[in-house]
Tab-separated table of C-alpha atoms in Angstrom:
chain	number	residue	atom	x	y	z
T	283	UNK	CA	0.000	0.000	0.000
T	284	UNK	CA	1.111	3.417	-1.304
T	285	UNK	CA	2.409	5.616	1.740
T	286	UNK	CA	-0.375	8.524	0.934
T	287	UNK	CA	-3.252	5.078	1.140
T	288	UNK	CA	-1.312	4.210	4.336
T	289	UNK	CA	-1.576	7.197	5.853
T	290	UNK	CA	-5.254	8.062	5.352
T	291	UNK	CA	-6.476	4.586	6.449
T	292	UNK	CA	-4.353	5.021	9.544
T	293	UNK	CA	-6.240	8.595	10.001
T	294	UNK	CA	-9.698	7.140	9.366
T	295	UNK	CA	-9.099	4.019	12.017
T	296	UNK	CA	-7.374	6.276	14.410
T	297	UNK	CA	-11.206	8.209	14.010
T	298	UNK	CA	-13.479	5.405	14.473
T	299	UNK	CA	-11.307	4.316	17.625
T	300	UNK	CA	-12.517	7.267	19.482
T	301	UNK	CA	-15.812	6.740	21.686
T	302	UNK	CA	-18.676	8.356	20.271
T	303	UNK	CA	-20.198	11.587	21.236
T	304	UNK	CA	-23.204	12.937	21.143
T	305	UNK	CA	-23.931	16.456	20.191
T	306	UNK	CA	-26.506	17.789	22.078
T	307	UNK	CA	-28.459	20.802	21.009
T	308	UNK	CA	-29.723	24.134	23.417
T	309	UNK	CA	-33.081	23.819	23.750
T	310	UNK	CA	-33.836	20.509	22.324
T	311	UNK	CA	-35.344	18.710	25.033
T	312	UNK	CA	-38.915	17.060	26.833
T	313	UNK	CA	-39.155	18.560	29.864
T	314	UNK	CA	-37.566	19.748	32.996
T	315	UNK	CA	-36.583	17.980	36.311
T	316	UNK	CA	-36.339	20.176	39.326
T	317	UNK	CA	-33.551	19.035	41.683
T	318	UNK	CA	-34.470	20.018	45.442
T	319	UNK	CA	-31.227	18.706	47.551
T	320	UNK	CA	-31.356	19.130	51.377
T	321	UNK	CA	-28.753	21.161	52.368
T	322	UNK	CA	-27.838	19.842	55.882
T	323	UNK	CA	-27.584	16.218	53.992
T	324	UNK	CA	-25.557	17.700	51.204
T	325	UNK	CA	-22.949	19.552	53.257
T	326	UNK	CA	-22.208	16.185	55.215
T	327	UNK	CA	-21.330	14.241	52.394
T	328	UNK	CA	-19.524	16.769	50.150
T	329	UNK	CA	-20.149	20.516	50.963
T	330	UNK	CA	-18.365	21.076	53.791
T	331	UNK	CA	-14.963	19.092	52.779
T	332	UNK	CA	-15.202	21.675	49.862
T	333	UNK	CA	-15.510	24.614	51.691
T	334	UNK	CA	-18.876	25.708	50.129
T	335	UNK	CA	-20.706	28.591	51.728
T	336	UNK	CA	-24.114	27.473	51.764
T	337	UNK	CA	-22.437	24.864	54.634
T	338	UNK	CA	-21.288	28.081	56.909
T	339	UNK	CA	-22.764	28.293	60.244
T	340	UNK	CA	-26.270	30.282	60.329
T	341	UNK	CA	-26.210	29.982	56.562
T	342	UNK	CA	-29.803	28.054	57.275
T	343	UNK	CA	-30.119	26.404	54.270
T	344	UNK	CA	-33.390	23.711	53.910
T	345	UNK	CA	-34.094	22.812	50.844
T	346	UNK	CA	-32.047	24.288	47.865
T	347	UNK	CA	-32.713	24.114	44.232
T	348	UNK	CA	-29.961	21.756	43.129
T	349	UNK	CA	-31.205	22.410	39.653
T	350	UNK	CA	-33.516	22.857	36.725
T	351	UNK	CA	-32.554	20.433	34.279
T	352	UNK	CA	-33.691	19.893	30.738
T	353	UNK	CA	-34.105	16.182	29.966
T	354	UNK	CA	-35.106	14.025	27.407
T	355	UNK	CA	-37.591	11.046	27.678
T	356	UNK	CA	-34.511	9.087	28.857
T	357	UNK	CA	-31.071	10.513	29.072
T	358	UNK	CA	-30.406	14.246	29.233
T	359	UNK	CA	-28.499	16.935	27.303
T	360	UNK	CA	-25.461	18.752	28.720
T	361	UNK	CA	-22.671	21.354	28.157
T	362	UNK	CA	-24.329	22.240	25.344
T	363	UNK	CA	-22.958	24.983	22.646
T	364	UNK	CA	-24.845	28.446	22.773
T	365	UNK	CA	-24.640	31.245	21.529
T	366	UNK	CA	-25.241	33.377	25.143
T	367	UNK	CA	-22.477	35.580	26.989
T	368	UNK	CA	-22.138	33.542	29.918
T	369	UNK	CA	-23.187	35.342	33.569
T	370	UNK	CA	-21.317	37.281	35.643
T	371	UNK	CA	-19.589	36.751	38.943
T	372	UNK	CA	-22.742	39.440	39.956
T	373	UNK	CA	-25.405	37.497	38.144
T	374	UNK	CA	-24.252	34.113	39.641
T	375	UNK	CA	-24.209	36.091	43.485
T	376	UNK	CA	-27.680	37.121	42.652
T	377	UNK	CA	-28.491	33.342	42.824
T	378	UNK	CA	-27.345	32.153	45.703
T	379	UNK	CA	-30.158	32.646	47.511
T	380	UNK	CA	-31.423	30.077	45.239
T	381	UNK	CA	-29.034	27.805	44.626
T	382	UNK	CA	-27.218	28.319	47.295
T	383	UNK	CA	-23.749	29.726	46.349
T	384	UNK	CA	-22.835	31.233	43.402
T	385	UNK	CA	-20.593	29.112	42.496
T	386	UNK	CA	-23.283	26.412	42.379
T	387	UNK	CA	-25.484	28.836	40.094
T	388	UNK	CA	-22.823	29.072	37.112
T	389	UNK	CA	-22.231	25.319	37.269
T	390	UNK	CA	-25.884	24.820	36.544
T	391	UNK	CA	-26.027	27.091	34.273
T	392	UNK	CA	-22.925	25.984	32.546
T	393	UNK	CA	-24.057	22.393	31.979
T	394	UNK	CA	-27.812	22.413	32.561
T	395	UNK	CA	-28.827	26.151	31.508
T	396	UNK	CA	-26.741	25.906	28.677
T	397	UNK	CA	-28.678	23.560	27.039
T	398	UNK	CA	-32.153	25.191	27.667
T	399	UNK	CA	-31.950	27.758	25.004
T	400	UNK	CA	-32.358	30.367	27.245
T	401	UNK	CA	-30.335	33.278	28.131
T	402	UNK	CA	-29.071	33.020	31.365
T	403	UNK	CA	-31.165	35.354	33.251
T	404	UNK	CA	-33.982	33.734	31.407
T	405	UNK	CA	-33.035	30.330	32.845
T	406	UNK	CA	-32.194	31.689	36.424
T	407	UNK	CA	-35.842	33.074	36.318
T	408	UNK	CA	-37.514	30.645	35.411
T	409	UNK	CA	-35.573	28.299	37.601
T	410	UNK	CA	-36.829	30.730	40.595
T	411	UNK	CA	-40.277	30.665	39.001
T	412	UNK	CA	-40.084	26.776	39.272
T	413	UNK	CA	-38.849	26.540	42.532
T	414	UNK	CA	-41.684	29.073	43.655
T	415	UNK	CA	-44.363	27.160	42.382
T	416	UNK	CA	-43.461	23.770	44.842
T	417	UNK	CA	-44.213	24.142	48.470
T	418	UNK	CA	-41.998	22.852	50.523
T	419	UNK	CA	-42.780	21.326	53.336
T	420	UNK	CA	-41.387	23.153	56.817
T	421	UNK	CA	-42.007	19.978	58.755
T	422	UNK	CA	-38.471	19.240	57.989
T	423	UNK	CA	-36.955	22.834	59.108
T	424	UNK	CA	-38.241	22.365	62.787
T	425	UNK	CA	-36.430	18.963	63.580
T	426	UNK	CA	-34.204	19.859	65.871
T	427	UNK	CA	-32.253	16.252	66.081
T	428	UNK	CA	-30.773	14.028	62.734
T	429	UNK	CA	-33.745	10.732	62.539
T	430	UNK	CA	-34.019	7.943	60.734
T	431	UNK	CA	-37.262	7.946	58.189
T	432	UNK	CA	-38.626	6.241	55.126
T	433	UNK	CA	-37.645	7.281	51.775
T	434	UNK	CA	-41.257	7.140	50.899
T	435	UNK	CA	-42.080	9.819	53.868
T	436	UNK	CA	-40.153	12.784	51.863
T	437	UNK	CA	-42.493	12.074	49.098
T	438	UNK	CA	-45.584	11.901	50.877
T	439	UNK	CA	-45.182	15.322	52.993
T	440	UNK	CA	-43.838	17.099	49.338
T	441	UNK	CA	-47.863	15.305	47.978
T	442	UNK	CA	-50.157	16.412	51.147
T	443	UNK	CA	-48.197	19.999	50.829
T	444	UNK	CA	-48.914	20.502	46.371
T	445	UNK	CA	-52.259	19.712	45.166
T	446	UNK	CA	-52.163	17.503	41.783
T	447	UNK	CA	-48.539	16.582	42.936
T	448	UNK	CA	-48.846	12.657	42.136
T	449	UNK	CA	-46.214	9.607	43.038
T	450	UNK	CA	-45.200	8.985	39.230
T	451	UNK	CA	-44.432	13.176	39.247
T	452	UNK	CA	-41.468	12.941	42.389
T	453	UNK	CA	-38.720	10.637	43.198
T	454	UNK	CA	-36.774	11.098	46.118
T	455	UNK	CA	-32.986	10.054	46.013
T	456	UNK	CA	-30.466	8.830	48.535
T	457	UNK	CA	-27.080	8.822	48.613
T	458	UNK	CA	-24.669	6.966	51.690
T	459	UNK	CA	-27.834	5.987	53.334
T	460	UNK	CA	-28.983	9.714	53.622
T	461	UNK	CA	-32.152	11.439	51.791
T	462	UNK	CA	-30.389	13.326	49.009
T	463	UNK	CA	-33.312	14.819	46.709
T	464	UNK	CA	-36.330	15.536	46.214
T	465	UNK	CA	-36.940	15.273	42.127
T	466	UNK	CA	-39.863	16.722	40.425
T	467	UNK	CA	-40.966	16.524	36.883
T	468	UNK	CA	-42.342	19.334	34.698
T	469	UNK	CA	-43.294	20.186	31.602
T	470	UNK	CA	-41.614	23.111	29.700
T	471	UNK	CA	-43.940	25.238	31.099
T	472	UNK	CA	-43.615	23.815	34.625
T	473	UNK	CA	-46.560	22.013	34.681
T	474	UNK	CA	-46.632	18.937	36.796
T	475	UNK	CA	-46.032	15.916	34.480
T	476	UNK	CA	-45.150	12.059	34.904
T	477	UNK	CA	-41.698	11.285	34.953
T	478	UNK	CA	-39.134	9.375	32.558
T	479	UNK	CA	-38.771	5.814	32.969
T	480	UNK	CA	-34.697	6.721	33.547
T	481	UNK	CA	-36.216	9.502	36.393
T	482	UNK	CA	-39.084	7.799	37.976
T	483	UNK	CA	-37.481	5.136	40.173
T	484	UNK	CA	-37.715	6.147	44.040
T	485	UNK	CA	-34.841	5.359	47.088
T	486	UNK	CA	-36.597	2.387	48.742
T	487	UNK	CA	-34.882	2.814	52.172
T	488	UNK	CA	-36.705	2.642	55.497
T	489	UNK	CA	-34.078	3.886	57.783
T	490	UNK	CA	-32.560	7.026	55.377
T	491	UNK	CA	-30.456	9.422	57.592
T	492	UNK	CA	-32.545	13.351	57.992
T	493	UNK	CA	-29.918	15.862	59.233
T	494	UNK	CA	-31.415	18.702	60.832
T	495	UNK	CA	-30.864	22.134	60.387
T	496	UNK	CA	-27.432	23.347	62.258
């Protein structure tokens, strides 16, 4: 084989070696899941060993908008290309509130928000306007000690607390044997709607650890 032959077939193979990718597209998605991680359980596993702020003392974080993430009927985009300046150190600040640190805002935006199609003010609003819309339920901010509780507890008190908020509409996750999130479908216009089959599947533990508080 000719050197210029060699050279092109060793080019093409060297191609097909590498893992595929897919190329995901801003704002081509299904629907939205809202990510509602408890704080006190998220800064024992991993936010405090970083450092974040939403673990300081008196920061009194309950339930914090993890994220608002667009998703297909199973799978999800993410990181995808846009066309958007990306937000500001004072933009991302203005989120905390929400998310709770800013650093935690521009991740979500940079590989959730991205691939929404919005703008990122666009997406922080409407991930405010989201997390508005879902009552949460303050029997969990009065606990005063860490307990033990069914999985299937979280999703019952998020139900009595939203009207039309059905089973196959929330999952609750757990990570390391502690209630991680609360998960709730909706529909690009944040309308409740029934879950993926990749979404729907609930933490079945009876004994998942509730911090309180600090």
């Amino acid at each position: 084989m000719e050197r210029p032959q060699m050279l092109r077939l060793l080019a093409l193979l060297s191609t097909l070696a590498l893992p595929a990718q897919a190329q995901h597209t801003a704002g081509d998605f299904d629907y939205y899941v809202m990510a509602l991680s408890w704080s006190p359980n998220w800064c024992a596993l991993e936010g405090a060993d970083r450092g974040s702020p939403q673990c300081d003392s008196g920061a009194d974080f309950g339930w914090v908008l993890h994220g608002l993430w667009p998703q297909y009927e199973r799978g999800w985009p993410a990181d995808c290309r846009h066309s958007f300046r990306n937000p500001s150190r004072f933009e991302t600040s203005a989120q905390a509130d929400l998310f709770g640190s800013s650093g935690s805002a521009w991740h979500q935006w940079n590989k959730h928000g991205s691939c929404s199609g919005l703008a990122p003010n666009d997406y922080y609003a409407l991930a405010r306007e989201a997390y508005s819309r879902i009552a949460r339920p303050e029997v969990f901010r009065k606990l005063d000690r860490a307990v033990t509780l069914p999985a299937s507890l979280i999703e019952e008190a998020f139900m009595k607390e939203n009207d039309g908020l059905d089973a196959d509409e929330i999952t609750i996750t757990c990570r390391a044997g502690r209630i991680q999130e609360a998960r709730i479908c909706l529909t690009r216009d944040l309308e409740l709607r029934r879950c993926g089959d990749d979404v729907i599947r609930d933490c079945t533990l009876d004994d998942a650890l509730f911090a309180p508080i600090p």
